[in-house]
XYZ file of C-alpha atoms in Angstrom:
137
model
C 22.912 6.709 20.302
C 25.536 4.142 20.794
C 28.349 6.249 19.353
C 27.300 9.059 21.520
C 27.912 6.903 24.661
C 24.361 6.714 25.907
C 24.635 2.988 26.833
C 27.831 3.747 28.859
C 26.120 6.705 30.580
C 23.140 4.174 31.458
C 25.301 1.649 32.982
C 27.333 4.107 34.954
C 23.966 5.914 36.231
C 22.590 2.261 37.462
C 25.837 1.248 38.961
C 26.525 4.764 40.789
C 22.837 5.136 41.995
C 23.120 1.521 43.250
C 19.727 0.529 41.545
C 18.878 -3.136 42.349
C 17.780 -5.359 39.593
C 14.378 -5.465 40.529
C 14.246 -1.483 40.619
C 15.932 -1.371 37.051
C 13.469 -3.947 35.621
C 10.529 -2.147 36.983
C 11.864 1.172 35.262
C 12.346 -0.688 32.166
C 8.733 -2.002 32.149
C 7.269 1.365 32.901
C 9.390 2.889 30.017
C 8.469 0.307 27.475
C 4.660 0.388 28.497
C 4.836 4.208 28.015
C 6.813 3.840 24.659
C 4.433 1.340 23.467
C 1.582 4.034 23.958
C 3.247 6.017 20.975
C 5.664 3.810 19.113
C 5.388 0.731 17.076
C 7.136 -2.613 17.995
C 9.974 -2.364 15.521
C 10.454 1.337 16.521
C 10.617 0.625 20.176
C 12.980 -2.214 19.707
C 15.358 -0.381 17.352
C 15.391 2.546 19.718
C 15.772 1.055 23.244
C 17.377 -2.342 22.822
C 21.067 -0.963 21.851
C 20.830 1.597 24.982
C 19.606 -1.268 27.423
C 21.457 -4.011 26.396
C 25.151 -3.091 27.977
C 23.366 -2.582 31.410
C 22.152 -6.039 31.546
C 25.313 -8.099 32.474
C 26.491 -5.600 35.241
C 23.176 -5.842 36.943
C 22.999 -9.691 36.626
C 20.324 -9.916 34.561
C 20.094 -12.826 32.009
C 20.080 -11.472 28.218
C 17.528 -14.593 27.219
C 15.041 -13.439 30.506
C 15.491 -9.703 29.523
C 14.473 -10.415 25.844
C 11.334 -12.290 27.141
C 10.436 -9.258 29.293
C 11.048 -6.936 26.144
C 9.008 -9.206 24.052
C 6.018 -9.328 26.382
C 6.054 -5.670 26.807
C 5.879 -5.016 23.167
C 2.994 -7.515 22.898
C 1.075 -5.461 25.304
C 1.938 -2.372 23.265
C 0.030 -4.035 20.438
C -3.232 -4.060 22.193
C -3.366 -0.911 24.455
C -4.403 2.431 23.038
C -3.660 4.738 21.324
C -1.591 2.943 18.875
C -2.417 -0.584 19.620
C -2.214 -1.969 16.096
C -4.140 -4.934 16.828
C -7.022 -2.965 18.360
C -7.561 -1.535 14.945
C -7.333 -5.038 13.079
C -9.831 -6.329 15.410
C -12.074 -3.296 15.018
C -11.882 -3.816 11.273
C -12.348 -7.614 11.299
C -15.268 -7.446 13.605
C -16.883 -4.335 12.415
C -17.167 -3.016 16.107
C -16.148 0.631 17.037
C -12.740 1.011 18.463
C -14.363 2.095 21.761
C -16.052 -1.365 21.992
C -12.839 -3.082 21.119
C -10.970 -1.274 24.027
C -13.676 -2.040 26.368
C -13.345 -5.559 25.462
C -9.694 -5.878 25.795
C -9.092 -4.404 28.988
C -9.501 -7.618 30.986
C -7.032 -9.109 28.859
C -4.584 -6.131 29.336
C -4.963 -6.660 33.213
C -3.959 -10.264 32.833
C -1.255 -9.242 30.412
C 0.266 -7.044 33.132
C -0.235 -9.577 36.003
C 1.948 -11.908 33.695
C 4.498 -9.458 32.863
C 4.957 -9.064 36.739
C 5.219 -12.584 36.964
C 7.859 -13.229 34.520
C 9.737 -10.238 35.360
C 10.428 -11.088 38.762
C 10.313 -15.136 38.596
C 13.096 -15.358 36.036
C 12.971 -19.208 36.458
C 9.366 -19.410 34.785
C 10.983 -17.795 31.458
C 14.403 -19.562 31.866
C 13.473 -23.092 32.622
C 13.247 -24.335 29.015
C 16.868 -22.478 27.802
C 18.279 -24.010 30.940
C 17.042 -27.469 30.157
C 18.044 -27.166 26.303
C 21.659 -25.540 26.928
C 22.161 -26.771 30.466
C 23.393 -24.753 33.494
C 22.513 -21.273 34.715
């Protein structure tokens, strides 16, 4: 993907279409939530991160903030169907059918989505500690 120029084309697309940072982050969150339905965490990370990384700095997105957003998206992927690996682990450990586990996890998925929106659009929440440790912005 990198050698084919896809990351450069993505940067060009976002700049040519004057995407705002919040629009780009919303699109990435939706993309990662959809990919999380079908891919495991490592696969999504290896597939998507090299494509998105070059677009961060031109849009003014802090790479640490983006890594936290990306990680939280992949955490949500671990608990939502159909590939949510943690659902199957919980089903096996609790001897509960997968349908019951999914019904039990729904309130937590809603909470995780609220947290995702918060950390996506309030970067100071996820950057206060790195700023404290490394100084500056």
